[in-house]
Short mmCIF file of C-alpha atoms and ligand atoms in Angstrom, two decimals:
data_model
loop_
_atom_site.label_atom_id
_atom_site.label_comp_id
_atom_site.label_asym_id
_atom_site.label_seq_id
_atom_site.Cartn_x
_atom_site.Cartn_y
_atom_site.Cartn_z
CA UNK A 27 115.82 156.01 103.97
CA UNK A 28 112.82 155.31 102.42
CA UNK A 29 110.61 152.18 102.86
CA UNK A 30 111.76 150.23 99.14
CA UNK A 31 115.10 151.20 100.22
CA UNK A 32 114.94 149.89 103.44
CA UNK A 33 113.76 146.29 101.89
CA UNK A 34 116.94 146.57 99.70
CA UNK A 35 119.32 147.12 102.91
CA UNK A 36 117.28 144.32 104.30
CA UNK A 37 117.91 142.24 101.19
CA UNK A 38 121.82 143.09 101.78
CA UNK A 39 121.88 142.20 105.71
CA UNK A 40 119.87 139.07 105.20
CA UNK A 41 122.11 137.90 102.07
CA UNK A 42 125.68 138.46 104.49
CA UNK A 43 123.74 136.57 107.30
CA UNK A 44 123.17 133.83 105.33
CA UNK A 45 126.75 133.89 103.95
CA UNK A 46 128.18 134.15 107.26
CA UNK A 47 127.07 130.75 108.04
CA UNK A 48 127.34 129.07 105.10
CA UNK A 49 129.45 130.57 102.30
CA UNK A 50 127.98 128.13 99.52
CA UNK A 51 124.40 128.74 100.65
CA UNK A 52 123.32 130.51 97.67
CA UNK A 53 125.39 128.44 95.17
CA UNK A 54 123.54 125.28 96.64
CA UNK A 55 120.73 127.05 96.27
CA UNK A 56 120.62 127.86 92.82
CA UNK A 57 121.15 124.18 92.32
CA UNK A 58 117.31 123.26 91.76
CA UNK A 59 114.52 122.86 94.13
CA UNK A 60 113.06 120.03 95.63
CA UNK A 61 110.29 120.91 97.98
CA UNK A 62 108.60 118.08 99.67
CA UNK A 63 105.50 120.78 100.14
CA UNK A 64 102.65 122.85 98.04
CA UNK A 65 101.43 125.90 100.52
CA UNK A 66 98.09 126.90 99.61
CA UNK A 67 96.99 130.17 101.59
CA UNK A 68 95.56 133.35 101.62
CA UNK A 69 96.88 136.65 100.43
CA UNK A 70 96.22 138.08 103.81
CA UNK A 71 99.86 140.05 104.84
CA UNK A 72 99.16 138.43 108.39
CA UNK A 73 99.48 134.78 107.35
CA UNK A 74 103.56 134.31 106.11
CA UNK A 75 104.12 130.62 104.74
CA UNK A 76 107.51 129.65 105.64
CA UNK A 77 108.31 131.73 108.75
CA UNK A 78 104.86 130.25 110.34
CA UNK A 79 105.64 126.70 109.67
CA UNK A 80 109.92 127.01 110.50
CA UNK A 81 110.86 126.27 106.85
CA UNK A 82 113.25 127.59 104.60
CA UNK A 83 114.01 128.73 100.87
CA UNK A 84 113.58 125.31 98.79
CA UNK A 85 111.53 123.58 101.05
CA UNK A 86 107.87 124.72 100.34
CA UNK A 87 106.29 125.33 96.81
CA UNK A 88 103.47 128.49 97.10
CA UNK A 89 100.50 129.71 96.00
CA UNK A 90 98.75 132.44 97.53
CA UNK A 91 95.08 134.30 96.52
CA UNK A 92 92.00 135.84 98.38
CA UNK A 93 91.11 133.38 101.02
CA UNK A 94 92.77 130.24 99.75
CA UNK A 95 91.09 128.96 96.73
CA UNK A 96 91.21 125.74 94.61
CA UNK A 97 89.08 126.71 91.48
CA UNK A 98 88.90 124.46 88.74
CA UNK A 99 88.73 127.24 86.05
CA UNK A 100 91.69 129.56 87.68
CA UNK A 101 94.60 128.14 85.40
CA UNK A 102 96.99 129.90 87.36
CA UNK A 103 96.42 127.99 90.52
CA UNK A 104 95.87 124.91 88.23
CA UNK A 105 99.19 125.32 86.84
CA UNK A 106 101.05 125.49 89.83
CA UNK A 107 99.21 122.47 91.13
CA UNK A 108 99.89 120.07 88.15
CA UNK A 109 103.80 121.76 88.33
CA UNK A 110 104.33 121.02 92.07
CA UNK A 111 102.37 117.40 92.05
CA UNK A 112 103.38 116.11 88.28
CA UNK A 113 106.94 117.27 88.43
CA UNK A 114 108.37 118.61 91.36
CA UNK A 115 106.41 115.60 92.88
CA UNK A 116 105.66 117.02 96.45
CA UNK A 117 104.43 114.89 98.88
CA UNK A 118 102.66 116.71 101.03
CA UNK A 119 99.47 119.24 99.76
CA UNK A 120 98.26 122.01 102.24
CA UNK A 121 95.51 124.18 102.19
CA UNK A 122 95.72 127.04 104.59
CA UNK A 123 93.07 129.26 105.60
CA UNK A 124 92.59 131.69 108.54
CA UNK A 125 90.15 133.31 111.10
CA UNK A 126 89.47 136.84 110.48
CA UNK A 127 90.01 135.87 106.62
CA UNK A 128 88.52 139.17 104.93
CA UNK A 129 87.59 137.47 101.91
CA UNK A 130 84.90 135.13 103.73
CA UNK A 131 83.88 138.39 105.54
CA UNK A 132 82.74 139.84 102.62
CA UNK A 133 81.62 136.28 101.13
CA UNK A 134 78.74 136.36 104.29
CA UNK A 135 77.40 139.85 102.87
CA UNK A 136 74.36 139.72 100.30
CA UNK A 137 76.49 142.67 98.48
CA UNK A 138 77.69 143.94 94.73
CA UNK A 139 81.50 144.16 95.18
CA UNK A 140 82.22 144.22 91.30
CA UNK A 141 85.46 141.83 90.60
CA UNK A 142 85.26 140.18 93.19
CA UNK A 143 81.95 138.87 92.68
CA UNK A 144 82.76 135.97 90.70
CA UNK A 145 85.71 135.24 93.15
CA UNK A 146 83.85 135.29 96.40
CA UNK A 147 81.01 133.23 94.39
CA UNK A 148 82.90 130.04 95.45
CA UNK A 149 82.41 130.97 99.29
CA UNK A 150 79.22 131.63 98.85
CA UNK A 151 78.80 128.48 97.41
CA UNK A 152 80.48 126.85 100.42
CA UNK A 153 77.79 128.82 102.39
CA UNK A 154 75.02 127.87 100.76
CA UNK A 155 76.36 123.74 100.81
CA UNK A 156 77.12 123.95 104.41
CA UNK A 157 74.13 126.12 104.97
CA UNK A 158 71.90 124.15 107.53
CA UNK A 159 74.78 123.19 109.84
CA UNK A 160 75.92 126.97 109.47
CA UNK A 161 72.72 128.65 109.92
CA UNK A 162 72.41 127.00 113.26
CA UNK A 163 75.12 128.90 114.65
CA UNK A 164 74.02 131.54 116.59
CA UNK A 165 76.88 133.51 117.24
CA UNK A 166 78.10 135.48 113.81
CA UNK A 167 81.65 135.33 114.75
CA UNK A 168 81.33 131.17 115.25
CA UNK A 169 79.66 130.94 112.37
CA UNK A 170 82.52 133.35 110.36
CA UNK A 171 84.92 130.74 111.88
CA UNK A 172 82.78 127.55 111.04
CA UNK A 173 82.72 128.85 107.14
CA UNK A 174 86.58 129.66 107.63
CA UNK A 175 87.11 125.56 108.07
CA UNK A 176 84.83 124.23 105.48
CA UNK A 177 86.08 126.84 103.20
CA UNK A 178 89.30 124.89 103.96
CA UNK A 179 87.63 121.43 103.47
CA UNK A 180 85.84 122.37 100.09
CA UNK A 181 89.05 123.57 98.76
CA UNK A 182 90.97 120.14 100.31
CA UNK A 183 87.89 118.68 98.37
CA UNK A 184 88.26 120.63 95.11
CA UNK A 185 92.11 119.06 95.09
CA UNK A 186 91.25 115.77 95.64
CA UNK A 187 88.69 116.22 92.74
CA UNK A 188 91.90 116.78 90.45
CA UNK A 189 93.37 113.71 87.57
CA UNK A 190 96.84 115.01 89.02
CA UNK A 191 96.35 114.60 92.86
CA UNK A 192 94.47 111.60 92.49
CA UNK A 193 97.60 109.60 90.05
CA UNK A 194 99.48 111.18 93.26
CA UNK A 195 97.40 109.04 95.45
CA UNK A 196 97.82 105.94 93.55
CA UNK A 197 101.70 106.33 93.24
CA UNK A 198 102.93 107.45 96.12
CA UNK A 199 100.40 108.09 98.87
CA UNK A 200 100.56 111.86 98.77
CA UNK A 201 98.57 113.97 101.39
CA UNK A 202 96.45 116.97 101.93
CA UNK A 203 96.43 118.90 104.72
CA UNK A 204 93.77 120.96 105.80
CA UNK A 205 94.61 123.48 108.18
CA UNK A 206 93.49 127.15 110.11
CA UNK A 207 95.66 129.62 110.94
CA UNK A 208 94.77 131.06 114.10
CA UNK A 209 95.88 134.83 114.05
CA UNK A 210 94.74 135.31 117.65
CA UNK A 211 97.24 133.01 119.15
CA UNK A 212 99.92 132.70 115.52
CA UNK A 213 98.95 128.39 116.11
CA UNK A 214 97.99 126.45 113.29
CA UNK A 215 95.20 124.09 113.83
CA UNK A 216 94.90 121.10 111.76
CA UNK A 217 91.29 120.36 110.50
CA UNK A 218 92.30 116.78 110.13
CA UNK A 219 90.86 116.21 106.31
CA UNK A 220 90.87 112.12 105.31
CA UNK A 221 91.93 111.60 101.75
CA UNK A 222 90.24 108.40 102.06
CA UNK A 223 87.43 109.09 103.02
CA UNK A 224 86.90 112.15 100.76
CA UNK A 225 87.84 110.48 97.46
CA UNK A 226 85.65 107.28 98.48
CA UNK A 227 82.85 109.47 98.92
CA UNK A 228 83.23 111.64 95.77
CA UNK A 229 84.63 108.82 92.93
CA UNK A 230 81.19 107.94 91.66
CA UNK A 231 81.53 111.29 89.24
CA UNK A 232 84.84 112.43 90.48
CA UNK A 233 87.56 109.56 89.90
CA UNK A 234 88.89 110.59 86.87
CA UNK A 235 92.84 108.99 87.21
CO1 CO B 316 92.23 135.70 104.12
#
């Protein structure tokens, strides 16, 4: 058996288990979804979305790219933000990064890397905004970590800066999470980010609902 087939005997074993304990578990399923969450992470095959946090098909709306971006001109992860806050109206926003993230790696090195340029352009922007309190770390490996988290809080930032997430505020008090996934230990830290806070201290430009 090949590896593709493999994931299709998977597919089969997983779909009986599921049926075993509930026969109308699919059925319900194909109901509609009503997530209370939006997952923001990175691509990175180490860092799974449901199985990290316990949750299950239905419960968590996702969006995944190279090391958990919110970028105001990438209309795909625009779309699926106004989708999950306008309509599916999730409560609950998180942005998930992780140590050992290679896409901040290669954000801290001065080097061509041809499409990913523009990508990894928004680290190094987070670099160079963070860069006294960064360059003051000694270690290279504390200071990969420290530009892990505020790559976190600038993206926790960059959502907060959005007409959508703000009206979300207003109406029903929604949240954002920053957090780190820690793929050392598999625990997820939470960077503690204040909605409050943040929007008080960026609405002199930024409040736009
Ligand atoms: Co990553």
């Amino acid at each position: 058996m090949n590896m593709i087939e493999k994931i299709f005997e998977n597919n089969k074993n997983w779909v009986a288990e599921k049926l075993s304990v509930d026969p109308d578990y699919f059925t319900n399923l194909s109901k509609g979804q009503h997530p209370e969450f939006l997952y923001i992470g990175c691509s990175d095959s180490r860092v799974t979305a449901e199985e990290m946090m316990g949750l299950h098909p239905g419960e968590v709306f996702i969006h995944r790219n190279i090391a958990n971006m919110v970028n105001s001109v990438d209309l795909s992860a625009a779309a699926v933000i106004n989708y999950a806050v306008v309509h599916l109206k999730v409560n609950h926003i998180i942005v998930c990064g992780h140590y050992h993230c290679g896409g901040v790696k290669a954000a801290m090195k001065p080097a061509d890397l041809g499409i990913l340029n523009p990508w990894l352009r928004n680290i190094r922007d987070v670099y160079r905004l963070h860069k006294e309190e960064l360059n003051k770390i000694e270690d290279e490996d504390a200071r990969y970590n420290r530009l892990i988290e505020l790559n976190v809080q600038e993206q926790c930032i960059n959502l907060i800066k959005t007409a959508a997430v703000q009206q979300a505020w207003k109406e029903r008090g929604i949240r954002v999470h920053g957090w780190v996934f820690d793929v050392h230990s598999g625990r997820i830290i939470d960077l503690k980010i204040d909605f409050r806070k943040i929007l008080e201290s960026i609405m002199e430009i930024y409040k736009l609902d």
